[in-house]
Amino acid sequence: MWDFETDPEFQQKLDWANEFMTNEVEPLQYVIKHPLDLTDPVRQELISPLQEEVRRQGLWACHLGPELGGPGYGQLKLALLNEILGRSGPGPTVGPIVFGTAAPDTGNAEILAHYGTSEQKDRYLKPLIDGTTFSAFSMTEPQGGSDPKVFTTTAVEDDDSWVISGEKWFSSNARWAEILLVLAVTEPKAHISKRMSMFVVPVNTPGVEFVRHVQVAGWVEGDGGGDHSYIRYNNVRVPKDALLGDRGQGFAVAQTRLGGGRVHHAMRSVGHMKLALDMMCERALSRFTQGEQLAQKQLVQQMIAEAWMEIEQFRLLVLQTAWKIDRYNDYNNVRMDISAVKVVASKVLSDVATKALQIHGSLGLSEEMPFVSMLVNGLHVGLADGPSEIHTLGVAKQLLTQYKPTDGVFPTQHIPTLTEQARKKYASTLVKHGR
């Protein structure tokens, strides 16, 4: 049975979240230095009570099941909630912080939940879920980006320890993190899928060096640099139990978080697109030029209509993907869909943000409006968690496995061939009627 309605009980929660975001959460991005800066007394005083209210409403950490302290709503309901939370930002987003669903902590919590030992869960997972600490995923490298075939960071056994050496690039939120999840080569001669292992490394471990904190152009990321860190691991020694999962299982461990991370980015992007459309329509109705309302200009009408159509198509693809994840309970079974929403998110967000900027004219290009940040975020979505080009190829490859080549010279839908086959099948009737 198909149904496009949200059940009334959860719709009430969405209505509450929408009003709460508008009145209490979104204004915070204009008065706090950074939503991840736990040393900021203004941040602590304003955000902590809001987090408690979210908990009372049963909407804290909706990406997690009840066994981990979440409500267990599933990905489809999370998608509807993330549309609302995605309005804040881009850059450091206060909405997900208040609701306990901020990346990269959501994905890192999944890794710790799936692969962490009891001690690791007590020490690292619980604070992440509680929102009292932050984490970073340290995978990409300066010389090869996200291509694991060229990773050079290594982890070598030494007595009862692992020694990690190498450099990592663009580790999101590492500037604010207390723990780093580090992917390192431990089996250099093995197949690429078995070559790496995952480690949990406290930031204060000797040898962890922050080369610099890289800022995303067009984003407001607080004082002291950006949120994406360039990290050097100088013979960082961690105990044997710092390993997450089995030795050589790092690639599989990473995929546990990346699938969810990609689709969650897409969910939040829907909210960002809708915000851009809202501002676009408001501007078109408010601005007059050359003797008439902008909304009366046909090209403006075309931009608004195209933006709405793009958003609605993308939103349905996101919701269907979320439904499939709930249905199969396995990101791998929905890999093609997740790749697709990741690719389309970048395209649609970039396109809608560009249209909104254009309708606002020079004001839209300025830092007094968020459109340049939105446009950069669209590009960022296309790069984060693997570039769109790689995911596009993945979609094509998976689609092609569902088909087989024709045995004949001509395609299966070759009209003369089909006509001949049809005439043979209905020959007696055709002869009877002289055809």
XYZ file of C-alpha atoms in Angstrom:
435
model
C 0.000 0.000 0.000
C 1.359 3.407 -0.985
C 0.959 6.336 1.374
C 2.291 9.872 1.172
C 0.995 11.015 4.559
C 2.950 11.224 7.806
C 1.236 9.542 10.737
C -0.506 12.165 12.916
C 1.556 11.496 16.050
C 4.885 12.068 14.311
C 3.476 14.999 12.333
C 2.814 16.716 15.660
C 6.470 16.241 16.547
C 7.522 17.668 13.180
C 5.244 20.674 13.705
C 6.795 21.201 17.139
C 10.322 20.884 15.692
C 9.515 23.395 12.950
C 8.284 26.006 15.435
C 11.120 25.255 17.853
C 13.734 25.687 15.121
C 12.189 28.961 13.948
C 11.754 30.563 17.355
C 14.525 29.099 19.510
C 17.276 27.438 17.477
C 17.866 29.347 14.241
C 18.441 32.725 15.973
C 21.389 31.185 17.845
C 23.583 31.132 14.724
C 23.759 34.933 14.903
C 24.873 35.225 18.534
C 27.160 32.295 19.392
C 30.738 32.022 18.185
C 30.532 28.392 17.106
C 28.009 25.617 17.919
C 30.846 23.153 18.656
C 32.850 25.415 20.958
C 32.159 23.945 24.394
C 34.362 26.630 26.006
C 32.001 29.424 24.927
C 29.848 30.326 27.972
C 27.169 31.908 25.773
C 26.950 28.717 23.727
C 26.689 26.574 26.834
C 24.053 28.723 28.473
C 21.834 28.903 25.382
C 22.197 25.491 23.738
C 22.141 23.116 26.708
C 18.559 23.978 27.805
C 17.346 23.544 24.224
C 18.951 20.106 24.049
C 17.108 19.136 27.218
C 13.824 20.264 25.693
C 14.510 18.133 22.610
C 15.109 15.154 24.900
C 11.798 15.778 26.659
C 10.062 15.765 23.293
C 11.632 12.387 22.431
C 13.486 13.765 19.404
C 17.078 13.486 20.628
C 19.473 11.455 18.401
C 16.755 10.233 16.053
C 19.333 8.406 13.934
C 19.846 5.866 16.736
C 17.789 2.926 17.893
C 16.398 2.588 21.440
C 19.295 0.336 22.450
C 21.640 3.312 21.966
C 19.467 5.974 23.510
C 17.561 7.095 20.420
C 13.829 6.797 19.680
C 14.309 4.284 16.851
C 12.179 6.165 14.352
C 14.136 4.919 11.344
C 15.561 6.730 8.332
C 12.280 7.818 6.744
C 11.147 9.779 9.788
C 14.699 11.041 10.229
C 14.553 12.377 6.655
C 11.419 14.379 7.459
C 13.022 15.785 10.607
C 16.323 16.536 8.855
C 14.488 18.684 6.301
C 13.644 20.997 9.170
C 17.073 20.845 10.813
C 18.809 21.435 7.466
C 17.578 25.005 7.262
C 20.349 26.225 9.577
C 23.798 26.767 8.143
C 25.647 26.038 5.947
C 28.922 25.636 7.706
C 28.596 24.920 11.427
C 24.922 23.976 11.758
C 23.271 24.632 15.088
C 20.081 22.658 14.387
C 21.667 19.189 14.307
C 23.708 20.075 17.421
C 20.557 20.912 19.362
C 18.858 17.705 18.187
C 21.888 15.403 18.641
C 22.168 14.496 14.965
C 25.281 16.395 13.870
C 27.786 14.974 11.411
C 30.356 13.490 11.611
C 29.365 12.324 15.112
C 26.328 10.465 13.784
C 28.428 8.260 11.517
C 31.202 7.838 14.053
C 28.639 6.740 16.630
C 27.469 4.082 14.161
C 31.019 2.768 13.858
C 31.492 2.621 17.613
C 28.102 0.970 18.058
C 28.849 -1.711 15.453
C 32.534 -2.375 16.102
C 33.447 -0.918 19.484
C 34.255 -3.051 22.493
C 32.297 -2.596 25.715
C 35.094 -0.424 27.082
C 35.215 1.693 23.903
C 31.458 2.204 23.991
C 31.528 3.319 27.609
C 34.491 5.601 27.065
C 33.694 7.093 23.653
C 30.201 6.229 22.408
C 28.175 7.380 25.402
C 29.641 10.934 25.452
C 29.031 11.207 21.686
C 25.401 10.198 22.081
C 24.977 12.517 25.051
C 26.398 15.420 23.033
C 29.069 16.195 25.616
C 31.980 15.504 23.268
C 32.702 15.652 19.538
C 34.631 13.459 17.112
C 36.264 13.567 13.688
C 36.682 11.048 10.882
C 40.291 11.137 9.713
C 40.414 9.332 6.361
C 41.311 11.482 3.334
C 44.940 12.364 2.642
C 46.589 15.410 1.041
C 48.241 13.490 -1.805
C 45.259 11.399 -2.856
C 42.032 12.790 -1.459
C 39.538 9.996 -0.778
C 41.162 7.343 -3.006
C 42.092 4.524 -0.598
C 44.422 2.940 -3.163
C 46.979 5.692 -2.566
C 46.712 6.132 1.204
C 50.120 6.198 2.863
C 49.282 6.648 6.566
C 50.371 3.446 8.301
C 49.831 1.721 11.623
C 52.558 -0.716 12.674
C 52.486 -3.110 15.616
C 55.126 -2.519 18.266
C 54.879 -4.768 21.330
C 51.529 -3.994 22.951
C 50.893 -0.868 20.853
C 50.114 0.434 17.388
C 52.265 3.257 16.021
C 50.461 5.507 13.507
C 52.455 7.647 11.058
C 51.284 9.831 8.191
C 49.129 12.799 7.250
C 45.380 13.268 6.940
C 43.579 16.070 5.177
C 40.198 17.790 5.666
C 39.213 15.916 8.819
C 35.865 17.551 9.564
C 35.387 19.016 13.063
C 38.795 17.754 14.250
C 39.450 21.225 15.622
C 36.695 20.664 18.183
C 36.999 16.895 18.600
C 38.213 14.855 21.543
C 38.584 11.647 19.536
C 39.708 10.895 15.989
C 38.702 7.824 14.010
C 41.773 7.152 11.872
C 41.989 4.880 8.834
C 45.537 3.537 8.366
C 47.293 0.895 6.261
C 48.172 -2.190 8.314
C 48.383 -4.850 5.569
C 50.248 -3.142 2.683
C 50.380 -6.259 0.484
C 46.731 -7.226 0.851
C 43.876 -6.443 -1.528
C 42.701 -2.834 -1.197
C 39.549 -3.927 0.646
C 41.680 -5.693 3.306
C 44.625 -3.286 3.450
C 43.495 -0.859 6.148
C 42.341 -0.869 9.752
C 40.379 1.670 11.803
C 41.620 3.138 15.076
C 40.162 5.426 17.714
C 42.751 8.021 18.770
C 42.215 10.633 21.501
C 43.232 14.068 20.235
C 45.573 14.633 23.194
C 47.677 11.565 22.333
C 51.359 12.570 21.971
C 52.336 12.957 18.310
C 48.954 14.214 17.043
C 49.861 17.495 15.337
C 47.399 19.924 13.797
C 49.250 21.438 10.861
C 46.396 23.917 10.337
C 42.629 24.210 10.430
C 41.369 24.728 6.879
C 38.427 27.050 6.332
C 35.807 26.492 3.645
C 35.522 29.597 1.469
C 32.252 31.414 2.046
C 31.451 29.720 5.366
C 31.459 31.340 8.784
C 33.386 28.956 11.013
C 34.311 31.010 14.065
C 37.657 32.391 15.185
C 40.973 30.610 14.804
C 40.546 28.927 11.432
C 38.196 26.451 9.827
C 36.604 23.177 10.839
C 38.497 20.876 8.466
C 41.893 19.993 9.837
C 45.170 19.038 8.237
C 46.625 16.542 10.728
C 50.075 14.984 10.965
C 50.477 11.746 12.941
C 54.053 11.697 14.215
C 54.580 8.127 15.422
C 51.392 8.273 17.451
C 51.374 5.361 19.865
C 48.002 3.894 20.857
C 47.226 0.651 22.712
C 46.237 -2.531 20.925
C 42.622 -2.080 21.994
C 42.432 1.163 19.988
C 41.565 -1.025 16.986
C 37.923 -0.784 15.850
C 36.745 -4.039 14.341
C 39.185 -6.634 13.070
C 42.600 -6.008 11.624
C 42.287 -5.307 7.879
C 38.572 -4.512 8.221
C 38.976 -0.748 8.062
C 37.434 -0.320 4.617
C 34.278 -2.170 5.692
C 34.174 -0.197 8.948
C 34.401 3.067 7.004
C 31.514 2.090 4.733
C 29.332 1.584 7.812
C 29.380 5.326 8.416
C 29.741 6.645 4.875
C 26.440 5.252 3.603
C 24.488 6.906 6.373
C 26.522 10.086 6.162
C 25.790 10.513 2.454
C 22.052 10.101 2.766
C 21.891 12.305 5.878
C 23.660 15.104 3.980
C 21.023 14.724 1.273
C 18.204 14.885 3.837
C 19.504 18.144 5.286
C 20.070 19.534 1.796
C 16.329 19.361 1.154
C 15.759 21.838 3.971
C 18.464 24.108 2.643
C 16.925 24.072 -0.833
C 13.482 24.859 0.531
C 14.861 27.822 2.456
C 16.432 29.169 -0.740
C 13.116 28.757 -2.574
C 11.243 30.565 0.213
C 13.626 33.506 -0.013
C 13.443 33.469 -3.797
C 9.641 33.711 -3.790
C 9.588 36.406 -1.112
C 12.063 38.504 -3.091
C 10.114 38.096 -6.327
C 6.946 39.381 -4.641
C 8.700 42.232 -2.823
C 10.970 43.713 -5.498
C 9.869 46.010 -8.342
C 11.953 46.814 -11.402
C 11.184 48.401 -14.760
C 7.677 49.220 -13.672
C 6.513 45.848 -12.401
C 6.934 43.207 -9.749
C 9.796 40.756 -10.248
C 7.236 37.980 -9.868
C 5.607 39.150 -13.100
C 8.780 38.613 -15.122
C 8.496 35.393 -17.088
C 12.151 34.428 -16.648
C 11.798 34.865 -12.880
C 8.671 32.723 -12.957
C 10.611 30.097 -14.898
C 13.431 30.059 -12.324
C 10.964 29.706 -9.453
C 9.015 26.921 -11.158
C 12.144 24.998 -12.121
C 13.543 25.299 -8.604
C 10.348 23.926 -7.060
C 10.194 21.033 -9.524
C 13.821 20.119 -8.909
C 13.362 20.185 -5.140
C 10.197 18.066 -5.203
C 11.790 15.415 -7.444
C 14.888 15.287 -5.283
C 12.869 15.139 -2.059
C 10.917 12.106 -3.291
C 14.170 10.356 -4.220
C 15.549 11.036 -0.724
C 12.399 9.764 0.988
C 12.328 6.640 -1.169
C 15.980 5.960 -0.369
C 15.304 6.400 3.346
C 12.342 4.024 3.067
C 14.536 1.415 1.396
C 17.153 1.676 4.151
C 14.422 1.030 6.721
C 13.052 -1.799 4.593
C 16.321 -3.686 4.126
C 18.193 -2.493 7.233
C 21.383 -2.609 5.182
C 23.088 0.372 3.541
C 24.811 -1.963 1.092
C 21.475 -3.066 -0.392
C 20.624 0.571 -1.078
C 24.074 1.571 -2.287
C 22.948 2.698 -5.739
C 20.144 4.856 -4.336
C 22.456 6.464 -1.775
C 24.976 7.286 -4.493
C 22.188 8.799 -6.577
C 20.867 11.110 -3.843
C 24.423 12.183 -3.052
C 24.992 13.217 -6.683
C 21.611 14.883 -7.160
C 21.868 16.783 -3.858
C 24.904 18.664 -5.106
C 23.335 19.487 -8.473
C 19.988 20.681 -7.154
C 21.360 22.658 -4.204
C 23.870 24.423 -6.445
C 21.217 25.188 -9.049
C 18.565 26.440 -6.610
C 21.104 28.557 -4.703
C 22.285 30.112 -7.970
C 18.726 30.998 -8.980
C 17.991 32.500 -5.570
C 21.197 34.536 -5.675
C 20.387 35.857 -9.139
C 16.874 36.978 -8.159
C 18.372 38.916 -5.227
C 20.869 40.657 -7.499
C 23.876 42.314 -5.890
C 22.391 41.746 -2.413
C 22.400 38.014 -3.118
C 26.087 38.136 -3.950
C 26.968 39.877 -0.703
C 27.766 38.408 2.692
C 24.513 39.911 3.958
C 22.618 37.001 2.410
C 23.488 33.262 2.649
C 23.414 32.329 -1.035
C 27.161 32.203 -1.679
C 27.489 29.928 1.348
C 24.657 27.773 -0.016
C 26.348 27.581 -3.389
C 29.632 26.543 -1.780
C 27.725 23.987 0.273
C 26.321 22.530 -2.939
C 29.858 22.074 -4.223
C 30.919 20.693 -0.845
C 28.150 18.072 -0.901
C 29.478 16.998 -4.296
C 32.943 16.378 -2.818
C 32.298 15.126 0.716
C 32.181 11.354 1.296
C 33.517 10.691 -2.190
C 33.215 12.894 -5.302
C 30.002 12.863 -7.328
C 31.834 11.566 -10.389
C 32.773 8.333 -8.615
C 29.221 7.838 -7.361
C 27.819 8.508 -10.833
C 30.016 5.742 -12.219
C 28.879 3.488 -9.381
C 25.218 4.054 -10.238
C 25.878 3.210 -13.892
C 27.807 0.040 -13.049
C 25.121 -1.215 -10.688
C 22.365 -0.431 -13.174
C 24.146 -2.325 -15.921
C 24.311 -5.480 -13.786
C 20.509 -5.582 -13.987
C 20.595 -6.015 -17.759
C 22.025 -8.452 -20.274
C 23.182 -8.013 -23.889
C 21.044 -9.065 -26.839
C 21.851 -12.347 -28.573
C 21.005 -11.073 -32.045
C 22.401 -8.513 -34.421
C 19.667 -5.987 -33.685
C 18.353 -4.617 -30.363
C 15.466 -6.426 -28.662
C 13.181 -3.487 -29.472
C 14.096 -3.483 -33.182
C 10.763 -2.732 -34.880
C 11.150 -4.922 -38.038
C 12.196 -7.891 -35.900
C 9.297 -7.397 -33.500
C 6.885 -6.996 -36.409
C 8.032 -10.311 -37.908
C 7.673 -12.060 -34.545
C 4.194 -10.620 -34.035
C 3.077 -11.700 -37.501
C 4.231 -15.261 -36.791
C 2.425 -15.297 -33.438
C -0.876 -14.086 -34.899
C -0.472 -15.614 -38.383
C -3.788 -17.520 -38.413
C -5.781 -14.397 -37.501
C -3.957 -12.276 -40.041
C -4.573 -14.886 -42.833
C -8.232 -15.134 -41.816
C -8.674 -11.406 -42.360
C -6.468 -11.214 -45.444
C -3.655 -9.362 -43.762
